[in-house]
Coordinates of C-alpha atoms and ligand atoms in Angstrom, one line a residue:
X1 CA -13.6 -22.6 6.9
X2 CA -12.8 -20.9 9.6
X3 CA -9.7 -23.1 10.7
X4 CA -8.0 -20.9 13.2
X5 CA -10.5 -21.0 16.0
X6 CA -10.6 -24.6 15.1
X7 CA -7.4 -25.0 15.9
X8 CA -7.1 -22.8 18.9
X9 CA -10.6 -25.0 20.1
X10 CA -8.8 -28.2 19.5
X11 CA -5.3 -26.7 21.0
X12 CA -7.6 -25.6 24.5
X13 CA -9.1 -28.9 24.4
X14 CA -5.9 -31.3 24.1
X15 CA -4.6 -28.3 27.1
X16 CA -7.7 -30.4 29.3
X17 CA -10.2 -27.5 28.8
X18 CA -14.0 -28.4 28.2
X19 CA -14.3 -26.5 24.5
X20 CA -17.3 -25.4 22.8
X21 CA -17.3 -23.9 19.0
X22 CA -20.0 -21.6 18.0
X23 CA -19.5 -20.8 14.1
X24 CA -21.8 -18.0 13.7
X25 CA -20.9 -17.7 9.8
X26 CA -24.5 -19.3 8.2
X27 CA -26.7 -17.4 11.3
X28 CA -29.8 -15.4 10.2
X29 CA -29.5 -13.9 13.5
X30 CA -26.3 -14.1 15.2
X31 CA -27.7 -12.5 18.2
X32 CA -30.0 -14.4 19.3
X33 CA -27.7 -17.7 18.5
X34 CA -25.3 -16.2 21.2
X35 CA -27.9 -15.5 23.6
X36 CA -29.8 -18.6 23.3
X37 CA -25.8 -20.7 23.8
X38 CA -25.2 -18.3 26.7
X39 CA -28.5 -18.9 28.5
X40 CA -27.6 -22.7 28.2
X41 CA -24.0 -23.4 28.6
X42 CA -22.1 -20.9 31.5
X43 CA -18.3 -20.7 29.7
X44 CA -15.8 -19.5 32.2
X45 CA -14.2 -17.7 29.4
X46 CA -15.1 -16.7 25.8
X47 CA -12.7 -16.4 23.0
X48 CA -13.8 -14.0 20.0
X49 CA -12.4 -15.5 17.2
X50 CA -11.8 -12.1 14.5
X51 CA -10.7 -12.7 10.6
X52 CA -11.5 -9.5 9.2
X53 CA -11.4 -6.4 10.1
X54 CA -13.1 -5.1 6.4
X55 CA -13.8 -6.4 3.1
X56 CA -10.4 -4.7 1.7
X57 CA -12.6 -3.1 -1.7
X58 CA -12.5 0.9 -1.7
X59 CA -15.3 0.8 -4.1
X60 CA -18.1 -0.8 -1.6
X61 CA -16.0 -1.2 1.7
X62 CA -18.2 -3.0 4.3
X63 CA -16.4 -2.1 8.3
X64 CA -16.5 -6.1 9.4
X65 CA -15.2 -4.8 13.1
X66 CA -18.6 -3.2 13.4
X67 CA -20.0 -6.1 14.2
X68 CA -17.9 -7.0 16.9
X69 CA -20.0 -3.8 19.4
X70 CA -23.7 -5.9 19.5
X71 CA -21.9 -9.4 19.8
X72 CA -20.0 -7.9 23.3
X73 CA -23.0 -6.3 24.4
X74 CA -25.1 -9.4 24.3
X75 CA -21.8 -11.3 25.8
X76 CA -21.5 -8.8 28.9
X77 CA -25.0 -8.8 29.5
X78 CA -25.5 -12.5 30.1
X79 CA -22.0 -13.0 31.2
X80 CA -18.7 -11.5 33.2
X81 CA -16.6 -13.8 31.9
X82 CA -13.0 -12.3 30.7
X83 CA -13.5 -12.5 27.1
X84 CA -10.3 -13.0 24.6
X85 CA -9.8 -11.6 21.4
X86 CA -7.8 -13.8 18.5
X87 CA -7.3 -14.2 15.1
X88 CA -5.7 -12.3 11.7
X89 CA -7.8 -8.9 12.6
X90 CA -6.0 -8.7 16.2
X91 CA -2.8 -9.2 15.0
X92 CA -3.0 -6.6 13.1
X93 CA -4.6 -4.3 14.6
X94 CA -4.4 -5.2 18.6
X95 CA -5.0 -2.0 20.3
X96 CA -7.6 -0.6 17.9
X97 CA -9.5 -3.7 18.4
X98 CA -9.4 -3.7 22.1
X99 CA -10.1 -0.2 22.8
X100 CA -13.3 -0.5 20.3
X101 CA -14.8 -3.6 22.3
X102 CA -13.7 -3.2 25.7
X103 CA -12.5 -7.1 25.9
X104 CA -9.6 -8.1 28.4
X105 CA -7.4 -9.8 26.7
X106 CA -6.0 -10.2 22.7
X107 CA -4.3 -12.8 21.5
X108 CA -1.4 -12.6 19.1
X109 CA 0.0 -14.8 16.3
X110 CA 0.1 -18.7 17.0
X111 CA -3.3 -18.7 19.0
X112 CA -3.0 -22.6 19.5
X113 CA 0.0 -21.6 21.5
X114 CA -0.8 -18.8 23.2
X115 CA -4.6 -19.4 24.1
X116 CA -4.1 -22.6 26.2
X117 CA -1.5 -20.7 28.3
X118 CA -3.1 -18.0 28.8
X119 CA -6.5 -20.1 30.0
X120 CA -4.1 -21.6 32.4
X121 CA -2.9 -18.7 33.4
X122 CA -6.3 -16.6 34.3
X123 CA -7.6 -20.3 35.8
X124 CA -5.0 -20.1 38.3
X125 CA -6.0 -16.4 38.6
X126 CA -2.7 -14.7 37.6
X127 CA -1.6 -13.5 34.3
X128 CA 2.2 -13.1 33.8
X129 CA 3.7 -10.0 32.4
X130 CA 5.8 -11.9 30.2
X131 CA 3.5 -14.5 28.7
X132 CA 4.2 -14.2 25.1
X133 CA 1.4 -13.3 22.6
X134 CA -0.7 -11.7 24.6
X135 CA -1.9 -7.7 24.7
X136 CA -4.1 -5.9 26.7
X137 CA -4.9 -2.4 28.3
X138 CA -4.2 -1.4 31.7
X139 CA -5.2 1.7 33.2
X140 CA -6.2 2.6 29.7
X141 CA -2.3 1.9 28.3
X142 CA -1.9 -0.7 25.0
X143 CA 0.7 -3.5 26.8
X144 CA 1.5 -6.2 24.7
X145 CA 3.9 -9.3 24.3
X146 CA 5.7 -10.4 21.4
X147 CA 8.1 -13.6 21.2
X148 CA 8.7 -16.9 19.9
X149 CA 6.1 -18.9 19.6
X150 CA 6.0 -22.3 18.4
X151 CA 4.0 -23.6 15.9
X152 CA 4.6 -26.9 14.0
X153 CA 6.2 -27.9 17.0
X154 CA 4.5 -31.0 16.7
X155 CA 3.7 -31.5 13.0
X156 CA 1.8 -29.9 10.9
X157 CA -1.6 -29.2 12.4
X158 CA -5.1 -29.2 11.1
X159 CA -7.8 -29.5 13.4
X160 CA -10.4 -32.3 13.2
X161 CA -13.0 -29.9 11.4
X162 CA -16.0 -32.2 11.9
X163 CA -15.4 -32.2 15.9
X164 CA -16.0 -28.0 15.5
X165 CA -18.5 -27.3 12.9
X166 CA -21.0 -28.2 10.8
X167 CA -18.8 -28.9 7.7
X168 CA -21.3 -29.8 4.6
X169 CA -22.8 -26.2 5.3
X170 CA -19.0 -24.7 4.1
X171 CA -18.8 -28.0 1.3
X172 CA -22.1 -27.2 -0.1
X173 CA -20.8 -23.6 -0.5
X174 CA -17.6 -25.1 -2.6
X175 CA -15.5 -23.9 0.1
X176 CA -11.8 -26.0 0.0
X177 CA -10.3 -26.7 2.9
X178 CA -7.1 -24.6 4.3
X179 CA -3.6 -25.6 5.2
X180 CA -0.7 -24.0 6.2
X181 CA 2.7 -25.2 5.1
X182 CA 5.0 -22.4 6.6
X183 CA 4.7 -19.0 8.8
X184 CA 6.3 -15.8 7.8
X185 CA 8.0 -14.2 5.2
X186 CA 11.2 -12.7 4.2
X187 CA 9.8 -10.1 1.3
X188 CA 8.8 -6.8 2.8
X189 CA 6.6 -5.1 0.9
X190 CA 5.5 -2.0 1.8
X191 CA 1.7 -2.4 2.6
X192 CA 1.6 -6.1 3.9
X193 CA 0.8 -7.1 7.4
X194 CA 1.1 -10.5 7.5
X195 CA 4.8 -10.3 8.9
X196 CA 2.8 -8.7 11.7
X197 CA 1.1 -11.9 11.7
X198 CA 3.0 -14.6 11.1
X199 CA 6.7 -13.0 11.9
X200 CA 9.6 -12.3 9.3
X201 CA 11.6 -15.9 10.3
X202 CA 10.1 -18.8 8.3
X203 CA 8.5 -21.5 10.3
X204 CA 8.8 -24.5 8.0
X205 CA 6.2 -27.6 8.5
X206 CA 8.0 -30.9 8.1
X207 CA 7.1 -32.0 4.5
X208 CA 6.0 -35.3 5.6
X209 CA 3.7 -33.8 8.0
X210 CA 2.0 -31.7 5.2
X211 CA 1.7 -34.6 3.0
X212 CA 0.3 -36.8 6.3
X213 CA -2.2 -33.6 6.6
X214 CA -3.3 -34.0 3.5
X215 CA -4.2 -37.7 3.2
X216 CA -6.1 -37.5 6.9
X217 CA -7.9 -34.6 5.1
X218 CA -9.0 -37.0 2.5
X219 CA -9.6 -39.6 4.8
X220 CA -12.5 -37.4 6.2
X221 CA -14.2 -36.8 3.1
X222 CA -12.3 -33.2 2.4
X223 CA -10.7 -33.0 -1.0
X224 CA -10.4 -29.7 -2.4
X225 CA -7.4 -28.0 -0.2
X226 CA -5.7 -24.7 -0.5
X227 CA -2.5 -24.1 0.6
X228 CA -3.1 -20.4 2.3
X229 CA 0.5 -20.2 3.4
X230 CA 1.4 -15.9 2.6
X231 CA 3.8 -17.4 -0.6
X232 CA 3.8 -21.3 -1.2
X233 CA 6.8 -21.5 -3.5
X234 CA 9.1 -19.6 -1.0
X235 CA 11.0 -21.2 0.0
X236 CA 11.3 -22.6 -3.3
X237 CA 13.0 -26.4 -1.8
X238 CA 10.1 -26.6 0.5
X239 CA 7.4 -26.0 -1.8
X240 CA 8.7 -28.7 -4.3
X241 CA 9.6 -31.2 -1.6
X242 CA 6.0 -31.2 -0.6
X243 CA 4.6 -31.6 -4.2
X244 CA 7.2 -34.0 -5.2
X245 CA 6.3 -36.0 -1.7
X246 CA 2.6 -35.2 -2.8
X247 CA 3.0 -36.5 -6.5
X248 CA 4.5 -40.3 -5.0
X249 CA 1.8 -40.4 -2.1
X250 CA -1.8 -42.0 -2.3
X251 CA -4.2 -39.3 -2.0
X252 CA -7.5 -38.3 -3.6
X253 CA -7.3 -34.4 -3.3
X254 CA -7.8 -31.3 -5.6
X255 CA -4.9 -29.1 -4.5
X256 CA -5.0 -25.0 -5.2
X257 CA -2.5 -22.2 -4.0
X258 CA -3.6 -18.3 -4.9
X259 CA -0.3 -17.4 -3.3
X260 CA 2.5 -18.2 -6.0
X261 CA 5.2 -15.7 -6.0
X262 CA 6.7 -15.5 -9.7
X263 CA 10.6 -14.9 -8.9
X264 CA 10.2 -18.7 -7.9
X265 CA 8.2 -20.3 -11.3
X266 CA 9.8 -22.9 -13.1
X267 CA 8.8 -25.7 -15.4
X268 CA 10.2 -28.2 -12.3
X269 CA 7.6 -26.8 -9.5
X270 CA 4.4 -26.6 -12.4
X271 CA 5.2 -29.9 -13.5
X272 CA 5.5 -31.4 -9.4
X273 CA 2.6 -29.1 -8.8
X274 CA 0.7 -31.4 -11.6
X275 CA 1.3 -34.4 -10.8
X276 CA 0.4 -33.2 -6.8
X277 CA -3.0 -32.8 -7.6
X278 CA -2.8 -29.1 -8.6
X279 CA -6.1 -28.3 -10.0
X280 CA -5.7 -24.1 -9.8
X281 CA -3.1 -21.9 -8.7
X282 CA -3.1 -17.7 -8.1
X283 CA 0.0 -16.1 -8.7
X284 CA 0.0 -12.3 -7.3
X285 CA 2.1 -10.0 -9.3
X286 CA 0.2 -6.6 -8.5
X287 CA 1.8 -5.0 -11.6
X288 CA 3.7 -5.5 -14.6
X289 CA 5.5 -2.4 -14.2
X290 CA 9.0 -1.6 -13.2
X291 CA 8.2 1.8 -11.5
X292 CA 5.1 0.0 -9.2
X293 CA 6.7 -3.0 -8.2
X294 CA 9.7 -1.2 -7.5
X295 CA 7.7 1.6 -5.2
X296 CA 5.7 -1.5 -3.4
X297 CA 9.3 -3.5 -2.6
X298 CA 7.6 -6.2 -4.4
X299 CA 11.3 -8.2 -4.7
X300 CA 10.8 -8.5 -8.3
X301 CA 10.4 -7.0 -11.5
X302 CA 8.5 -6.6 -14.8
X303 CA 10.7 -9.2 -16.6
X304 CA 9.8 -12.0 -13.6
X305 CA 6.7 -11.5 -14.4
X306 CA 6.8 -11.9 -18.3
X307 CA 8.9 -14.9 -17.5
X308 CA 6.4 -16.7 -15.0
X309 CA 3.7 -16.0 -17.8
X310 CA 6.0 -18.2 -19.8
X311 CA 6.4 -20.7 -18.0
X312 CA 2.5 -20.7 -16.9
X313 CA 1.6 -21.1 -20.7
X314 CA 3.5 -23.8 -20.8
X315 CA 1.7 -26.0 -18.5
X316 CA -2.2 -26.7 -18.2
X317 CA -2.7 -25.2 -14.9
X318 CA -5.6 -22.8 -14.7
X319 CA -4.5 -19.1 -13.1
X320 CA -5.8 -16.6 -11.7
X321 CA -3.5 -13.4 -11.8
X322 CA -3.7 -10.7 -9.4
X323 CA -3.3 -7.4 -9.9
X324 CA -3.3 -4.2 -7.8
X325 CA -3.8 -1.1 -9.2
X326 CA -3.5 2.3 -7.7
X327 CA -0.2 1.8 -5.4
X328 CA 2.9 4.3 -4.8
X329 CA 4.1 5.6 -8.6
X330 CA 0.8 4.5 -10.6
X331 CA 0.2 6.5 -13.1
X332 CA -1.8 6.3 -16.6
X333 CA 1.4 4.8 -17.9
X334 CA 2.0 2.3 -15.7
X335 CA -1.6 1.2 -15.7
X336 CA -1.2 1.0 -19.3
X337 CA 1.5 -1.3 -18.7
X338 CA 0.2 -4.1 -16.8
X339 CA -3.1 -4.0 -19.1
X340 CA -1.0 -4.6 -21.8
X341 CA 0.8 -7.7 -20.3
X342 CA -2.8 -8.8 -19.2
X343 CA -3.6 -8.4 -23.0
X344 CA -0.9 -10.3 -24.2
X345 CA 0.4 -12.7 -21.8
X346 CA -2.6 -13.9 -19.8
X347 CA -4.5 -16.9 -21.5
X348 CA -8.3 -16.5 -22.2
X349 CA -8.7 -19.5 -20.2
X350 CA -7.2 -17.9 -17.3
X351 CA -8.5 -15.2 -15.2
X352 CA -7.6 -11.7 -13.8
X353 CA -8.3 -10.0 -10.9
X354 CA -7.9 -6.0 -10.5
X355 CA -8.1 -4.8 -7.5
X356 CA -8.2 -0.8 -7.3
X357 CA -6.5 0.7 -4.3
X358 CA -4.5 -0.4 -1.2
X359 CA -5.9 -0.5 2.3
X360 CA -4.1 0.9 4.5
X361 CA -2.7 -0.4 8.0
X362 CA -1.1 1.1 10.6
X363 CA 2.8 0.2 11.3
X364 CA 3.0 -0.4 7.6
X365 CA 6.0 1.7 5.0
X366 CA 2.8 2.5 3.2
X367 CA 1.1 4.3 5.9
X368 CA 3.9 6.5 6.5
X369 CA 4.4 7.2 2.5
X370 CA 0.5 7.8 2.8
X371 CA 1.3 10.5 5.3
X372 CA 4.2 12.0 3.8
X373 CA 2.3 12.7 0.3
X374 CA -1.0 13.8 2.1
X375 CA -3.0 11.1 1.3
X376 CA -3.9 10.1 4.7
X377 CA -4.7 12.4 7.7
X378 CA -6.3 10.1 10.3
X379 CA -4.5 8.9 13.3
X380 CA -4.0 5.2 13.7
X381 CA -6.4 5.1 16.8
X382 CA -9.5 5.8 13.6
X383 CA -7.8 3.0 10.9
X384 CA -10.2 0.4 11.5
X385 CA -12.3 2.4 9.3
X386 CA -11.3 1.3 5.6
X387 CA -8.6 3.6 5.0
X388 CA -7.2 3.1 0.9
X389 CA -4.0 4.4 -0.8
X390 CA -4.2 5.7 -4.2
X391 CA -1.8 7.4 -6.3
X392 CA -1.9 11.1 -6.3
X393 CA -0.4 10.9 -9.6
X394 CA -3.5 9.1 -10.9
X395 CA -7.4 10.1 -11.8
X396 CA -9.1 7.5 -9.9
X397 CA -12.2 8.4 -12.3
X398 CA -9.8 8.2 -15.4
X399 CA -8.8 4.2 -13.3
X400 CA -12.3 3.2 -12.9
X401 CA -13.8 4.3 -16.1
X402 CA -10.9 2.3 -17.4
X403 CA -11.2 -0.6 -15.9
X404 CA -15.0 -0.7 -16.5
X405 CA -14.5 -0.4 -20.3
X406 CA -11.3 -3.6 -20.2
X407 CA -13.9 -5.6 -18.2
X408 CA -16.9 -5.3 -20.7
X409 CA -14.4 -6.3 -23.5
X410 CA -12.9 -9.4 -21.6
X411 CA -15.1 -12.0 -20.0
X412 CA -12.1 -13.7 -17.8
X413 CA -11.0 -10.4 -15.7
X414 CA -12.6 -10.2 -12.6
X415 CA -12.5 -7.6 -9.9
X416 CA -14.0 -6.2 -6.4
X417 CA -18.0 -6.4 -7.7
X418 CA -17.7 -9.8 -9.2
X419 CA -16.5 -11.5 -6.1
X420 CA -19.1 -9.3 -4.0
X421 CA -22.2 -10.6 -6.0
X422 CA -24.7 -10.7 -3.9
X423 CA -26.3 -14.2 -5.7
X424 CA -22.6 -15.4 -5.7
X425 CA -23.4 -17.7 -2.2
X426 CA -26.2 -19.1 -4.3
X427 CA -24.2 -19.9 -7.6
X428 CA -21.5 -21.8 -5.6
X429 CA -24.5 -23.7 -3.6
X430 CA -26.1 -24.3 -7.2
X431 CA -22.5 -25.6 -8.8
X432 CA -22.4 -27.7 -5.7
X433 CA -25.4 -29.5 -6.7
X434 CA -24.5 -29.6 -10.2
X435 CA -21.3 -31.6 -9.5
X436 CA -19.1 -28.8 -10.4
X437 CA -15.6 -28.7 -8.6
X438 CA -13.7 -25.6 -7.0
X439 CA -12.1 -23.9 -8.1
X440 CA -15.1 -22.3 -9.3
X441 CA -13.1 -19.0 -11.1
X442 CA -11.7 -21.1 -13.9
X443 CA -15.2 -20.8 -15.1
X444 CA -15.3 -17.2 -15.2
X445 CA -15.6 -16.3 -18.9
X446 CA -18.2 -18.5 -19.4
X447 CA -19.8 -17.3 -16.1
X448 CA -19.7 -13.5 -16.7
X449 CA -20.8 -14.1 -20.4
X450 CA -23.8 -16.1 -19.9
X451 CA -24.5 -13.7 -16.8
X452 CA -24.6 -10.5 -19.2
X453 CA -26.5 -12.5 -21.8
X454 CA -29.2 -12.7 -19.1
X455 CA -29.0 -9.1 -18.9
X456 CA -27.3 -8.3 -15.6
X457 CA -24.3 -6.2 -15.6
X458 CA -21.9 -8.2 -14.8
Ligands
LIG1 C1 -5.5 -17.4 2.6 C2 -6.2 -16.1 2.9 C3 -7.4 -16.0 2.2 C4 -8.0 -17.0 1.3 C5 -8.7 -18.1 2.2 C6 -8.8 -19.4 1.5 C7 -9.3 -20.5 2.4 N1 -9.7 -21.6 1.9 O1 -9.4 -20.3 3.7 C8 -9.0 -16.1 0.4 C9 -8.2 -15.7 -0.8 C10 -10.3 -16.8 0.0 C11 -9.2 -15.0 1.3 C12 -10.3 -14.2 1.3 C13 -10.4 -13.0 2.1 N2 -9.5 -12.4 2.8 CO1 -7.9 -13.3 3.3 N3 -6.3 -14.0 3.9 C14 -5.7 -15.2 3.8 C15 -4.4 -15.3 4.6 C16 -3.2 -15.2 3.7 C17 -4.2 -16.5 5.5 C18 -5.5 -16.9 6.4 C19 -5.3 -18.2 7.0 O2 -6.0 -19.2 6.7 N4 -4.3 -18.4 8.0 C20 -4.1 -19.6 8.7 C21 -4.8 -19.7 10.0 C22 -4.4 -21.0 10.8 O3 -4.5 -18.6 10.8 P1 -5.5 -17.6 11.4 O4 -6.8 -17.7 10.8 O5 -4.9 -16.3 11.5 O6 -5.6 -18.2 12.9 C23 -4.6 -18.1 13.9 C24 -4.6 -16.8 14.7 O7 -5.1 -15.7 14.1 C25 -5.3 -17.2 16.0 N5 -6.7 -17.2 16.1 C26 -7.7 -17.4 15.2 N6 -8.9 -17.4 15.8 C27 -8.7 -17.2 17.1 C28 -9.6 -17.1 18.1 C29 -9.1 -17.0 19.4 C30 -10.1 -16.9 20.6 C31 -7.7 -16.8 19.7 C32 -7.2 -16.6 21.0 C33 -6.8 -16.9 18.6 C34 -7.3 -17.1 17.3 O8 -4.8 -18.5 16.2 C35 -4.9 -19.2 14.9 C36 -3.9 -20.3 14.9 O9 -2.6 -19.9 15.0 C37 -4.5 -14.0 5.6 C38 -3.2 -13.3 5.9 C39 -2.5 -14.0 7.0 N7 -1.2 -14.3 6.7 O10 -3.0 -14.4 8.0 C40 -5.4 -13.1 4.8 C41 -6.4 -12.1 5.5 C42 -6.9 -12.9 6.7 N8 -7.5 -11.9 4.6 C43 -8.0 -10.7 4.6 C44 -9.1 -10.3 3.9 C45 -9.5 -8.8 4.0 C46 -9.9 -11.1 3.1 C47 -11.2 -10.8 2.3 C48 -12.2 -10.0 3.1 C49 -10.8 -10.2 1.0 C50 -11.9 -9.9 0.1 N9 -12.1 -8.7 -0.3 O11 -12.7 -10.8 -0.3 C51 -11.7 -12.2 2.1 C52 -12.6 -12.7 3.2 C53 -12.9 -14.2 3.1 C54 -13.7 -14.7 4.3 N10 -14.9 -15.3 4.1 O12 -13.4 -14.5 5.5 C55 -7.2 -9.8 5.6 C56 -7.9 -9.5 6.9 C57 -7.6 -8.2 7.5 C58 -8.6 -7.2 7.1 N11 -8.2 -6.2 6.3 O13 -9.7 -7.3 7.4 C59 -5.9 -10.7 5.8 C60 -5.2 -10.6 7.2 C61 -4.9 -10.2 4.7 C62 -4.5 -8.8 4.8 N12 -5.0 -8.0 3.9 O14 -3.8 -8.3 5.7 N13 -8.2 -14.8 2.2
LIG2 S1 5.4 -11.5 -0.4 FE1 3.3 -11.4 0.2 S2 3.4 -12.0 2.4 FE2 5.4 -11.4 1.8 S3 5.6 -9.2 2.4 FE3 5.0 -9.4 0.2 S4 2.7 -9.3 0.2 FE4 3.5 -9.7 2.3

């Protein structure tokens, strides 16, 4: 659900703007659903609400941005109005973005915060140099603003979904619902960008507010909510404050998190998690070996993540582990490595998820390593295109064949081609009907097996 240009709708229209949403995720032809809202309603502005700049899978990328050139083009030929750019594909990649669709204005981080002002702003017909969050190009220059902005200041906030789109079309599609607990992160790995996103200093949401969030949720008829915070359990007092509030509240939701960090698993936060409402949970390890983790800054090691297996098996929450293969110091060995802890470690019941290669984004200690071993070549002004990092000390073929031959021998690992099914839209509407409840993944071995029965190569 697309809940940041919900709440940057719901921020404009509390700010005494008239707001409307067009959600062009289900359109056959999103074209002619813009033309047809442009011939009838004349918006003074338009905000461009941008998640994804690719798919992030080196074996089939798909360029998301493309899409952005025939959706201006249709915009500037009905309309002059200044049109803003927003969401997690601007933040990280501001200038790239701009240049490539010729809009005036991107928006940075906290778009709740920063679109309102900046509405206000162009209303009154001058734009401040210094309004934080905002970037744009003059005279053909990148400008931009960073600073404090402040989300949470007044809660926790999640938007009135119904008020913005049409929310059985994302239920019937066993979409959950997301939530945000905290911004930034102090772990600095070496390929992320969400720090570019949500800042370095953590932005804690009042517990009670989370927990209030979550029983209005319910209220509404939305159950099944995922915390999409970058790690849940860090801080690690936050995180069990929240579940413990969660476990000694009234509330009727399924709960998941795919963002568990394993230096902070214990028996305390699996067992508050459980009696939250915890019906799934994702921990992202990457590797299992010493050498990789080390190389990616992950902030732990090989014997955390032995440990949180431990732990995990100790508890009847389904997992899904994931796994990134290919990064700085890969190498047969180290491949090896992680398969083997996936071998031994990971329950049947549970899942996998490899993911081969790293995408690679500008400003990022990856992209400069990239560099410095040859791997990459382009400038920063051509990274929109999928751009992927694998080790030079690796056969990719010698990777792939591999990981083709550990799939057709276990029916819970997943990777890049399961979740791109093309029928997988239609499985999650058909589950729907069926009764079955997200997450849909814990399924997976039974899934991929009756699948591959059927004959597809799955
Ligand atoms: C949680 C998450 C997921 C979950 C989502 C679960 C759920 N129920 O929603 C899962 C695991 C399913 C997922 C999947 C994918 N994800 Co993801 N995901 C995230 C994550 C961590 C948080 C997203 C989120 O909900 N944030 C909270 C909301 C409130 O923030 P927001 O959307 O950014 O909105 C704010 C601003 O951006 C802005 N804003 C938003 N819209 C607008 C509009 C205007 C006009 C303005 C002014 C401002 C504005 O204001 C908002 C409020 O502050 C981000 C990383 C991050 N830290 O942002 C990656 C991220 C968004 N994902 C990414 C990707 C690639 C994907 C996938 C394509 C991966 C894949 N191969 O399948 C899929 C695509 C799914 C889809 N249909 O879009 C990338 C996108 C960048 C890129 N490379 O293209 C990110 C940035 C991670 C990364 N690699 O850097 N994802
Ligand atoms: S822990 Fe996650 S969000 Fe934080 S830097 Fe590492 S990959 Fe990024």
């Amino acid at each position: 659900m697309p809940v940041g240009a919900c709440m940057v709708a719901e921020a404009a229209e509390l700010a005494g703007h008239r707001v409307r949403v067009l959600d062009l995720m289900f359109e056959q032809n999103p074209l002619n659903t813009l033309e047809s809202e442009l011939n009838t309603s004349n918006p003074d502005f338009i905000g461009l609400s941008v998640r994804n700049i690719d798919n992030n899978d080196m074996q089939h990328p798909v360029a998301f941005f493309k899409d952005l050139k025939p959706l201006m083009d249709t915009i500037r030929h009905k309309t002059p109005a200044p049109v803003v750019l927003g969401g997690a594909a601007v933040s990280v990649m501001p200038e790239e973005l701009l240049r490539y669709t010729g809009a005036n204005w991107a928006v940075l981080g906290d778009g709740e915060v920063v679109f309102s002002k900046l509405l206000s702003a162009l209303s009154q017909g001058e734009v401040s140099d210094n309004l934080p969050g905002i970037a744009w190009l003059e005279d053909g220059v990148f400008r931009k603003n960073t600073g404090n902005v402040d989300r949470f200041s007044n809660g926790c906030l999640t938007p009135d979904f119904h008020r913005w789109i049409h929310v059985p079309a994302y239920l019937s599609r066993l979409s959950t619902v997301p939530i945000q607990t905290k911004l930034g992160c102090h772990f600095k790995c070496i390929y992320c960008t969400y720090r570019k996103i949500e800042g370095h200093d953590y932005r804690l949401c009042n517990p009670e507010g989370v927990i209030d969030a979550i029983q209005n949720l319910v209220t509404k008829g939305l159950h099944d909510i995922e915390f999409v915070d970058n790690v849940f359990n860090s801080p690690y007092d936050h995180a069990l404050t929240i579940c413990e509030g969660l476990a000694s509240s009234r509330h009727d939701a399924r709960l998941q998190s795919l963002e568990l960090n394993p230096l902070f698993i214990d028996d305390t936060l699996l067992t508050a998690m459980e009696r939250a409402g915890f019906v799934g949970i994702g921990i992202t390890v990457e590797s299992a070996s010493d050498i990789v983790l080390d190389r990616l800054q992950k902030g732990f090691t090989a014997k955390d993540v032995y440990h949180a297996a431990q732990v995990i098996k100790r508890h009847n929450l389904p997992c899904l582990w994931i796994f990134m293969l290919g990064g700085p110091g890969e190498t047969e060995a180290t491949v090896r490595e992680t398969l083997h802890f996936a071998e031994q470690c990971i329950r049947p019941k549970d899942v996998a998820f490899f993911n081969i290669g790293i995408r690679i984004y500008p400003g990022t200690e990856l992209e400069r390593r990239a560099r410095e071993e040859g791997v990459l070549s382009s400038p920063p002004s051509e990274m929109l295109e999928p751009l992927f990092y694998v080790s030079p000390a690796l056969d990719l073929n010698w990777l792939t064949e591999t990981m083709q031959q550990t799939m057709a021998t276990h029916m819970n690992y997943i990777n890049s081609n399961t979740i791109g099914l093309s029928f997988l839209p239609a499985m999650n509407r058909l589950g729907y009907r069926l009764g079955v409840k997200s997450p849909l993944w814990r399924h997976t071995r039974y899934i991929r097996r009756g699948l591959r029965v059927l004959g597809m190569d799955v």
